[in-house]
PDB file of C-alpha atoms in Angstrom:
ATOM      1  CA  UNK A   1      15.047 -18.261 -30.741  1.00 41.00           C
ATOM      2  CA  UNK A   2      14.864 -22.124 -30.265  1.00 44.00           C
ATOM      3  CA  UNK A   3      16.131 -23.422 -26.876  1.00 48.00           C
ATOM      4  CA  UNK A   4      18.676 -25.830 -26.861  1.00 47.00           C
ATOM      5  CA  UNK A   5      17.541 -29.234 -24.720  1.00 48.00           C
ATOM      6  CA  UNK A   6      17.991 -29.348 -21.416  1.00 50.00           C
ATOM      7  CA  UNK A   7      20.402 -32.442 -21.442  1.00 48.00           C
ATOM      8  CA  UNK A   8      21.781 -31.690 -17.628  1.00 49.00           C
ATOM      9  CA  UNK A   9      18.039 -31.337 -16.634  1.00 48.00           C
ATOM     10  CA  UNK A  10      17.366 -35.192 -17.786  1.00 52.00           C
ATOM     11  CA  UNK A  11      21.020 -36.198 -15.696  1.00 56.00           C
ATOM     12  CA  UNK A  12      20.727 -33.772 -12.755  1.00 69.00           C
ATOM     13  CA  UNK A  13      16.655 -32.963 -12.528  1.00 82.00           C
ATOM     14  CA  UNK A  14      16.145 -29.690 -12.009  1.00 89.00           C
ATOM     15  CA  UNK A  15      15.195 -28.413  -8.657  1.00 93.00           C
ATOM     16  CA  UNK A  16      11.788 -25.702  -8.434  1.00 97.00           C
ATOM     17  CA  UNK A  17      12.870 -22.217  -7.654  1.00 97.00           C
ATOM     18  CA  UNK A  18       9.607 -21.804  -5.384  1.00 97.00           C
ATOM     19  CA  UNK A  19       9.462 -24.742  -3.334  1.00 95.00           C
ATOM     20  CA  UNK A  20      12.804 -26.031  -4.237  1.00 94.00           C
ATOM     21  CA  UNK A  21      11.758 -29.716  -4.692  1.00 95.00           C
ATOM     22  CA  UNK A  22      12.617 -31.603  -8.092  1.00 94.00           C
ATOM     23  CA  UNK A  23       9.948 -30.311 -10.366  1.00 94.00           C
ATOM     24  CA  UNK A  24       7.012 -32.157 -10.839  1.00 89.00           C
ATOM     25  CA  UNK A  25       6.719 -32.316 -14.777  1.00 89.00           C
ATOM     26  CA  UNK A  26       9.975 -32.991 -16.365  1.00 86.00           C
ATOM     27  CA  UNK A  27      11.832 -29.863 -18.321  1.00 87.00           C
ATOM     28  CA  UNK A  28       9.584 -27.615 -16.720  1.00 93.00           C
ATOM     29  CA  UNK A  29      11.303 -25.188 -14.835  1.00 96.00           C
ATOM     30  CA  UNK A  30       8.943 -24.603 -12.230  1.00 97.00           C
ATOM     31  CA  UNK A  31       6.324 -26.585 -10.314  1.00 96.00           C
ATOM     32  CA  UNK A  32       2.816 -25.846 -11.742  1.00 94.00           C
ATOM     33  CA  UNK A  33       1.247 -25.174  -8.797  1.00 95.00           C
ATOM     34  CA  UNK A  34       4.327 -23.143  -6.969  1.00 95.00           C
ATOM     35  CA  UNK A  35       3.953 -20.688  -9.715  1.00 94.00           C
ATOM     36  CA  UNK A  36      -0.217 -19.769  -8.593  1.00 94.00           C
ATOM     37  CA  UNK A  37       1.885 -18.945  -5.112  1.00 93.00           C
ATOM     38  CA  UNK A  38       3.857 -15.848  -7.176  1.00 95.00           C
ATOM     39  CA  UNK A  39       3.042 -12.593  -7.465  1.00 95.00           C
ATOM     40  CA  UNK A  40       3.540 -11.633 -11.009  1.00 96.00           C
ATOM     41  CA  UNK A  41       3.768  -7.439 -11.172  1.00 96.00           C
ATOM     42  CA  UNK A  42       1.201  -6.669 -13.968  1.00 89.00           C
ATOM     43  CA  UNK A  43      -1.421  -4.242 -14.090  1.00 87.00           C
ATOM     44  CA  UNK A  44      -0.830  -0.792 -12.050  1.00 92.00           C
ATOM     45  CA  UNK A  45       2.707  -0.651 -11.198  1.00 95.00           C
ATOM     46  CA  UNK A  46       5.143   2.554 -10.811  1.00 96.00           C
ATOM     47  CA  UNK A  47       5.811   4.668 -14.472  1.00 96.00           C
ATOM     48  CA  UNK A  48       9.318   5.183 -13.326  1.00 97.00           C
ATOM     49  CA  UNK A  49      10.599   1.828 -11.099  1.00 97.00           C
ATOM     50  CA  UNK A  50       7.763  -0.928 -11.663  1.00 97.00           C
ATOM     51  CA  UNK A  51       6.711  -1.179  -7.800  1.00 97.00           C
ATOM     52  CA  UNK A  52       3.026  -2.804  -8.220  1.00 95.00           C
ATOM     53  CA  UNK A  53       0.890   0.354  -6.550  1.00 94.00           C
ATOM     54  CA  UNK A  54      -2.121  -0.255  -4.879  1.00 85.00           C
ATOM     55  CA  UNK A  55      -4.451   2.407  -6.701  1.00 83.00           C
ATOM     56  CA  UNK A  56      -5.015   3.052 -10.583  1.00 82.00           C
ATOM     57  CA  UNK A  57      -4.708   6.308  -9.894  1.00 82.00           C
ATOM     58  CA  UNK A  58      -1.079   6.848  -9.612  1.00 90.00           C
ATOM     59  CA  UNK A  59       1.612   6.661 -12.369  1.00 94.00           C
ATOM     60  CA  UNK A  60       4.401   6.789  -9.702  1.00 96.00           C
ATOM     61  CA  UNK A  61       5.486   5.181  -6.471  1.00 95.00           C
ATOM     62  CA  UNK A  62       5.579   7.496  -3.379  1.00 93.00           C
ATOM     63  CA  UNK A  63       9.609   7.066  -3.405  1.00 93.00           C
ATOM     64  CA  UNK A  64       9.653   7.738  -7.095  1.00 95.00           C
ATOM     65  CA  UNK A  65       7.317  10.960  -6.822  1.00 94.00           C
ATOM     66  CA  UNK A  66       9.474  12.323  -4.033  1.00 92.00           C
ATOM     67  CA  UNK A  67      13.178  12.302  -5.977  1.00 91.00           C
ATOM     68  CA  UNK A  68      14.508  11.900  -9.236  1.00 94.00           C
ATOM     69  CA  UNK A  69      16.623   9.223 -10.427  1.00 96.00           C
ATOM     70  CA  UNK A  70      19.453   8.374 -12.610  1.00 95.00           C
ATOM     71  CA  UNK A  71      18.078   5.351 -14.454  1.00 97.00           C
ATOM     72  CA  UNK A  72      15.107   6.195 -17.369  1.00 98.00           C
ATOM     73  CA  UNK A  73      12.598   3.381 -16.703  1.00 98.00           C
ATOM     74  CA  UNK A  74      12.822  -0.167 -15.084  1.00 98.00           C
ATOM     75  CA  UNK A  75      10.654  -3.636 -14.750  1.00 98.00           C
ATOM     76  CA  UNK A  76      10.939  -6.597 -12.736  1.00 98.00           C
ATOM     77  CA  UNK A  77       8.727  -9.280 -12.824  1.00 98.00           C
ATOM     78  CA  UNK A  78       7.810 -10.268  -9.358  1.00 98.00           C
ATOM     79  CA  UNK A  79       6.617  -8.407  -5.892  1.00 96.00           C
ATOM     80  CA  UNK A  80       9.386  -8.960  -3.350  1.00 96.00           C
ATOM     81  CA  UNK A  81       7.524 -10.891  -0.853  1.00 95.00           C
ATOM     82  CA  UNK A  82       8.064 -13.825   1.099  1.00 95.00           C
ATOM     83  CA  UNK A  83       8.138 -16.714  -1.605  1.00 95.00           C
ATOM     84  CA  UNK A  84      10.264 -14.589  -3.777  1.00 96.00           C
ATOM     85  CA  UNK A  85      12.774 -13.358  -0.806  1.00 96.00           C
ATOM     86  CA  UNK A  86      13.507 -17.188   0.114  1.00 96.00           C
ATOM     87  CA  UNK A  87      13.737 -18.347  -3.909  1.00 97.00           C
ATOM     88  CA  UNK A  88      16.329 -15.195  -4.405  1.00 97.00           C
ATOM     89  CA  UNK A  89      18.318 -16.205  -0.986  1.00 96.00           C
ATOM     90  CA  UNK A  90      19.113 -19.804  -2.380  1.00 96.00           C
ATOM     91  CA  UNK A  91      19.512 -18.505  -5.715  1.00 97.00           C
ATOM     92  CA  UNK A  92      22.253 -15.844  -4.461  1.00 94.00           C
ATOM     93  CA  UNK A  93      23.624 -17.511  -1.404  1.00 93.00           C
ATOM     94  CA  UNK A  94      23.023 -21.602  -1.943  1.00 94.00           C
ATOM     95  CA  UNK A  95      24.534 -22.023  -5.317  1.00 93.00           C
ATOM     96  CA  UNK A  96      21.292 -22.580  -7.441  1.00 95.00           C
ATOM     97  CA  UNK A  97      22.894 -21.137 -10.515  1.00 96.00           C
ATOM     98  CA  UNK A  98      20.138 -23.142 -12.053  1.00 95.00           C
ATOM     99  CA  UNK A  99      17.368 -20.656 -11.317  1.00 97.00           C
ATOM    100  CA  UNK A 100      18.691 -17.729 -13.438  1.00 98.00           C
ATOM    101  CA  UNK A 101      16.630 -19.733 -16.555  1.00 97.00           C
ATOM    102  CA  UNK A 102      13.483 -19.581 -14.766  1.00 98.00           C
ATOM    103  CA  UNK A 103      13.952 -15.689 -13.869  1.00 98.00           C
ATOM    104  CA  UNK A 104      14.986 -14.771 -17.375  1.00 98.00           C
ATOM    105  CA  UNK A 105      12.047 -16.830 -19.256  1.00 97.00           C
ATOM    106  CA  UNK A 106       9.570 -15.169 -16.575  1.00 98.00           C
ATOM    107  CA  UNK A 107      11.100 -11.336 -16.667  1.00 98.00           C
ATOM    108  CA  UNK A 108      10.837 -11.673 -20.323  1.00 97.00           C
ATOM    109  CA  UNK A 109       6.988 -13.358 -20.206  1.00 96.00           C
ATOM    110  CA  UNK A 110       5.920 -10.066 -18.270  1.00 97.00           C
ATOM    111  CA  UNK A 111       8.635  -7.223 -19.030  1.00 96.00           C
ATOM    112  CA  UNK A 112       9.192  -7.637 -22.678  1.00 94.00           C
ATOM    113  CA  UNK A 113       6.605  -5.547 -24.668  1.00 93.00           C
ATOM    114  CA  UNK A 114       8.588  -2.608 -22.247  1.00 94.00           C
ATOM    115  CA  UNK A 115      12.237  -4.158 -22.798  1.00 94.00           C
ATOM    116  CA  UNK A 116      11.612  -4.158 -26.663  1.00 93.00           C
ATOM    117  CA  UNK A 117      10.181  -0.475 -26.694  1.00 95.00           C
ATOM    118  CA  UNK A 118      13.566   0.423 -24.842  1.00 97.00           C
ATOM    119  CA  UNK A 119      15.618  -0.757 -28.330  1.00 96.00           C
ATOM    120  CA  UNK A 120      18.668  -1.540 -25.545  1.00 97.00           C
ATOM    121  CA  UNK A 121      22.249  -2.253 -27.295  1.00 97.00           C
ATOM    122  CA  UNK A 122      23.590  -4.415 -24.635  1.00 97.00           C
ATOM    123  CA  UNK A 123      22.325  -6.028 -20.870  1.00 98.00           C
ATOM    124  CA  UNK A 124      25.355  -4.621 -18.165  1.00 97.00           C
ATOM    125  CA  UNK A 125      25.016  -6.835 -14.791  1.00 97.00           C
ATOM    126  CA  UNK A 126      25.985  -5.158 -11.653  1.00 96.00           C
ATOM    127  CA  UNK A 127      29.165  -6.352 -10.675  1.00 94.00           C
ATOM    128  CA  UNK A 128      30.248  -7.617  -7.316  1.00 89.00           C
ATOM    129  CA  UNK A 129      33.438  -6.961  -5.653  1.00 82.00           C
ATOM    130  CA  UNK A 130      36.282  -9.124  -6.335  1.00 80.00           C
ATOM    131  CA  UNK A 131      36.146 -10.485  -2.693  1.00 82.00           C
ATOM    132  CA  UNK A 132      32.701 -11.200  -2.770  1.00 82.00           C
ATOM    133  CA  UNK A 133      32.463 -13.070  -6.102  1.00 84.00           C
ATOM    134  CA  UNK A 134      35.567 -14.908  -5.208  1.00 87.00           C
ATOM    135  CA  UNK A 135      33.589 -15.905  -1.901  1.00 89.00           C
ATOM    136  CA  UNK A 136      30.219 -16.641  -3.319  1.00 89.00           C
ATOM    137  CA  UNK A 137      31.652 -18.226  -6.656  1.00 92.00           C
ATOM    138  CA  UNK A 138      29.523 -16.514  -8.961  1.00 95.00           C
ATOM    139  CA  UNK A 139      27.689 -13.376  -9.553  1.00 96.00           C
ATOM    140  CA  UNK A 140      24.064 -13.900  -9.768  1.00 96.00           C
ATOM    141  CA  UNK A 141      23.467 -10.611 -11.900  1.00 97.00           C
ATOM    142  CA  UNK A 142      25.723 -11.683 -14.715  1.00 97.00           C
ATOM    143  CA  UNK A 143      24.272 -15.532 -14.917  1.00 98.00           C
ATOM    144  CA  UNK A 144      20.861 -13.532 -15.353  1.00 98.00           C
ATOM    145  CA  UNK A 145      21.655 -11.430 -17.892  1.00 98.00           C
ATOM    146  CA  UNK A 146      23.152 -14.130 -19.712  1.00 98.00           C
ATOM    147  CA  UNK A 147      19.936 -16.101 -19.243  1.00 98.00           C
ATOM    148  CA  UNK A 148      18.357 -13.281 -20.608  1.00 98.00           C
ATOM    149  CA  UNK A 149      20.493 -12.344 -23.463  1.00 98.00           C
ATOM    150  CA  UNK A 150      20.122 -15.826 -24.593  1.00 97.00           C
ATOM    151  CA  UNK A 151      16.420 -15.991 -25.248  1.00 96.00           C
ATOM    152  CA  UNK A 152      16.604 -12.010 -26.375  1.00 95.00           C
ATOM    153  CA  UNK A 153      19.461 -11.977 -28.468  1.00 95.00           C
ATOM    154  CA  UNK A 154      20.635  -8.424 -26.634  1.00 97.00           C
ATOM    155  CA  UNK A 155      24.335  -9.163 -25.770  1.00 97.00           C
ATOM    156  CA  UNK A 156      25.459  -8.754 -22.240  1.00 97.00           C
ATOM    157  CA  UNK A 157      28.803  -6.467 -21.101  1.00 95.00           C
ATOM    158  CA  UNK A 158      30.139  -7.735 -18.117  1.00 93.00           C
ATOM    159  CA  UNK A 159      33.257  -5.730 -18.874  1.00 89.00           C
ATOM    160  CA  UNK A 160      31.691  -2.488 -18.644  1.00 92.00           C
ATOM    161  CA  UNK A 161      30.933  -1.432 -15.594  1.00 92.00           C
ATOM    162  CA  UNK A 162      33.509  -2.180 -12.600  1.00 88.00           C
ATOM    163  CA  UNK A 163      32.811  -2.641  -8.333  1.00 85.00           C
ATOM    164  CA  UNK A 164      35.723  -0.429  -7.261  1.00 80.00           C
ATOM    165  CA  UNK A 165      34.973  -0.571  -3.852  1.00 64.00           C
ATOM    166  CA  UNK A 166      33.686  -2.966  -1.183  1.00 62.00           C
ATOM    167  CA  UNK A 167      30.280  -1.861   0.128  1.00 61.00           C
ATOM    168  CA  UNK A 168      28.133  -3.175   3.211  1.00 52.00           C
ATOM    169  CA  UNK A 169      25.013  -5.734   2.591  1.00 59.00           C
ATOM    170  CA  UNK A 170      22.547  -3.037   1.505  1.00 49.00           C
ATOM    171  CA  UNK A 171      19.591  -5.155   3.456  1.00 57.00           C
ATOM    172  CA  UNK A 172      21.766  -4.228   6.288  1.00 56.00           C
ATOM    173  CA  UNK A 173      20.935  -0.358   5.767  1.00 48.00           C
ATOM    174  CA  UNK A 174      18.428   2.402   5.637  1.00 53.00           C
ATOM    175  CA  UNK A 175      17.426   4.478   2.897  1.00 59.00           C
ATOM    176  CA  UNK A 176      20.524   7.191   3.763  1.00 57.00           C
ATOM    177  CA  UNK A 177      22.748   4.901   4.848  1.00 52.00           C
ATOM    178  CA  UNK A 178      22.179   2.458   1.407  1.00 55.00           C
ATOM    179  CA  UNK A 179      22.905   6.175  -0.512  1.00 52.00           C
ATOM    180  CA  UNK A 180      26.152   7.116   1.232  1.00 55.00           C
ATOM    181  CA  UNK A 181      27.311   2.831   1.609  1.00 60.00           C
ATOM    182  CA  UNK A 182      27.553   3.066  -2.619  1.00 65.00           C
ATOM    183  CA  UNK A 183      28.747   6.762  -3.180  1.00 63.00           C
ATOM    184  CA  UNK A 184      31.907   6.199  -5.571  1.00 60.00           C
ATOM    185  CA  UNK A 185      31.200   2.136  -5.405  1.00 72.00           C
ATOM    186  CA  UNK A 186      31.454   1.806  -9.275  1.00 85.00           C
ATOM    187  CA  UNK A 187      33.326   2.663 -12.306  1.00 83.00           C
ATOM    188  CA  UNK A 188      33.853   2.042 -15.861  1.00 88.00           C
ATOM    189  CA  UNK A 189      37.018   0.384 -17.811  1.00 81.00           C
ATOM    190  CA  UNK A 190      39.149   2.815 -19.956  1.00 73.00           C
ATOM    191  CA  UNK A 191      37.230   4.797 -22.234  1.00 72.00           C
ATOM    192  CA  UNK A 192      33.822   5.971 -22.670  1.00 73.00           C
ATOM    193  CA  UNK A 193      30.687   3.665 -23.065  1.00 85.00           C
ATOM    194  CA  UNK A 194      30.422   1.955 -26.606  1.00 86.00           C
ATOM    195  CA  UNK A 195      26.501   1.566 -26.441  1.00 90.00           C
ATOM    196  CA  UNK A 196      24.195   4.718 -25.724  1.00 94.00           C
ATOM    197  CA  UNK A 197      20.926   2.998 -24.598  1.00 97.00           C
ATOM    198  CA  UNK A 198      21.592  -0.142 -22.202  1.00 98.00           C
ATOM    199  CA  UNK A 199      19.758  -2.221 -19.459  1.00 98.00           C
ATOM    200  CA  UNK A 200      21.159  -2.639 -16.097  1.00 98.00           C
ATOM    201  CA  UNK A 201      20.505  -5.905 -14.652  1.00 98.00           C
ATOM    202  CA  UNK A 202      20.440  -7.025 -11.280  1.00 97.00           C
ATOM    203  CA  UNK A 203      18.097  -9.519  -8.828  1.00 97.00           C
ATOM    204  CA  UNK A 204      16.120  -7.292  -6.660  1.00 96.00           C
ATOM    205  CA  UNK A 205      14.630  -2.997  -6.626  1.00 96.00           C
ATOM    206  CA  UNK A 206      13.902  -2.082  -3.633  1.00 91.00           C
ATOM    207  CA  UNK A 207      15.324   2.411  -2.732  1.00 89.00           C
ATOM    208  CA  UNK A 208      16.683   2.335  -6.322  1.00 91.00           C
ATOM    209  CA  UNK A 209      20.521   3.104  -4.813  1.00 89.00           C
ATOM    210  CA  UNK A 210      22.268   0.430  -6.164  1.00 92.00           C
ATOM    211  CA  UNK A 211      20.993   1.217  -9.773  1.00 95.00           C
ATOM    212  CA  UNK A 212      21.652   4.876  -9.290  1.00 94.00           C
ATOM    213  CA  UNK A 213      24.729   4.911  -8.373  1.00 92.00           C
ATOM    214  CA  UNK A 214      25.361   2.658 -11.176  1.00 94.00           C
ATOM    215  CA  UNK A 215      23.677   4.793 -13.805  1.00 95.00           C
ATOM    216  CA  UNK A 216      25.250   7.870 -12.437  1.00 93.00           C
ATOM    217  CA  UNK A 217      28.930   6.488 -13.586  1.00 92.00           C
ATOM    218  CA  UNK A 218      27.653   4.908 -16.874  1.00 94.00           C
ATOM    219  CA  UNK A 219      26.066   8.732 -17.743  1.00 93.00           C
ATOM    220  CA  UNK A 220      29.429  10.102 -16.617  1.00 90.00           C
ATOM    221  CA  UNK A 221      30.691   8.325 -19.401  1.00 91.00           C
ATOM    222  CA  UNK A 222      28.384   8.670 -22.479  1.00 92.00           C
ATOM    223  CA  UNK A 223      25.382   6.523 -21.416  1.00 95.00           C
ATOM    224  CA  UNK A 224      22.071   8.349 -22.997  1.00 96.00           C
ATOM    225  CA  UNK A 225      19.567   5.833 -21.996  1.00 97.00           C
ATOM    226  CA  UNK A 226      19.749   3.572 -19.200  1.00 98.00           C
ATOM    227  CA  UNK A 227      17.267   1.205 -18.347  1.00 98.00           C
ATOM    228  CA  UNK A 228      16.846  -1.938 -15.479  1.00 98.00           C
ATOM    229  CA  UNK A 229      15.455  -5.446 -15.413  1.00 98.00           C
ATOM    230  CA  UNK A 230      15.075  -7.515 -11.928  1.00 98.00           C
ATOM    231  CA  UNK A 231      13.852 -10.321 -10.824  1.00 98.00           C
ATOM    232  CA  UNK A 232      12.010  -8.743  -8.086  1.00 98.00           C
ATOM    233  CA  UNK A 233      11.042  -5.325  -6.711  1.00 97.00           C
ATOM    234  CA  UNK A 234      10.065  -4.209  -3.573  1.00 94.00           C
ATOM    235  CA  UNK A 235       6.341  -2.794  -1.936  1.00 86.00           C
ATOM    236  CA  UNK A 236       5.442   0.521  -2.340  1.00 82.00           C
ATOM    237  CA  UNK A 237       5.737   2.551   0.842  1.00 68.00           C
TER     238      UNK A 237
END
């Protein structure tokens, strides 16, 4: 699908998601040289979750071989580390709504001979809670997915899947504590879900909790497939 031009980008230059200066080359949406400073998951990474693993000879993660899931299969482009974790913070938490285009063209670049295979009927954000997208102004799950669904063509539901409850920073939390913080969190509008095969999207993997306990209530209510995209996903432990 053709982009459009990036008219605000030639009135308002865009700023580089990496080092968060004005990009060097003009309708780029990254710096050149910030991007050789990523770390792109390709290669070996986990059969079930997408963690890059360290050895060829594992399919899963050592989180993923020890307990099942709710979710089928999920990608993310990039290793959580320390370039990435700053880059996500002002995305998230500094209002650069900007970078979702940069995340979406670069998920797709890596995840989408997997995202295709998955035949998905719609992208379905995890929702914040009220409070928290009235106090952060946006949620960054939804502008990616739209980012996404632009240069895919899979439509986004942002309708579907409701935060019922107000739940603790998960970064706060341990791997028990993340569980139990999201139990009953989310829930679906009145009836059951229109699309049987769908991608969950969201900015960061790391225990998998969030996107269970999402899955959980979308299979609960017809879902047969249920796949995730990120931006990033954490180390393999």
């Amino acid at each position: 699908m053709a982009q459009k031009p990036d008219w605000m980008g030639l009135v308002f230059p865009r700023r580089c998601p990496i080092c968060h200066e004005v990009v060097e080359e003009r309708g780029e949406l990254a710096c050149d040289i910030c991007r050789t400073r990523l770390s792109y998951v390709r290669g070996n990474y986990c059969q079930k979750c997408g963690k890059p693993l360290l050895t060829e000879e594992r399919e899963y993660c050592a989180d993923c071989a020890r307990r099942p899931h709710q979710f089928d299969r999920g990608r993310a482009a990039f290793a959580y580390d320390e370039p990435m974790r700053r880059s996500i913070a002002r995305y998230k938490y500094g209002g650069k709504r900007e970078y979702a285009d940069f995340y979406a063209e670069e998920i797709l670049r890596v995840c989408a001979k997997d995202a295709l295979r998955w035949q998905a009927q719609a992208l379905v954000p995890i929702p914040l809670h009220s409070s928290r997208r009235r106090r952060r102004g946006y949620n960054q799950a939804e502008l990616l997915a739209r980012a996404l669904s632009v240069r895919c063509g899979i439509p986004v539901d942002t309708g579907l899947l409701l935060r019922t409850r107000k739940t603790r920073a998960q970064k706060e939390l341990g791997d028990q504590e993340r569980v139990a913080n999201l139990r009953g969190a989310f829930s679906l509008r009145e009836g059951a879900v229109p699309c049987k095969r769908l991608i969950l999207v969201d900015d960061i993997y790391t225990t998998g909790s969030t996107m269970d306990e999402a899955a959980r209530a979308l299979r609960a209510h017809g879902a047969e497939k249920i796949y995730f995209l990120c931006i990033s996903v954490g180390k393999d432990f």
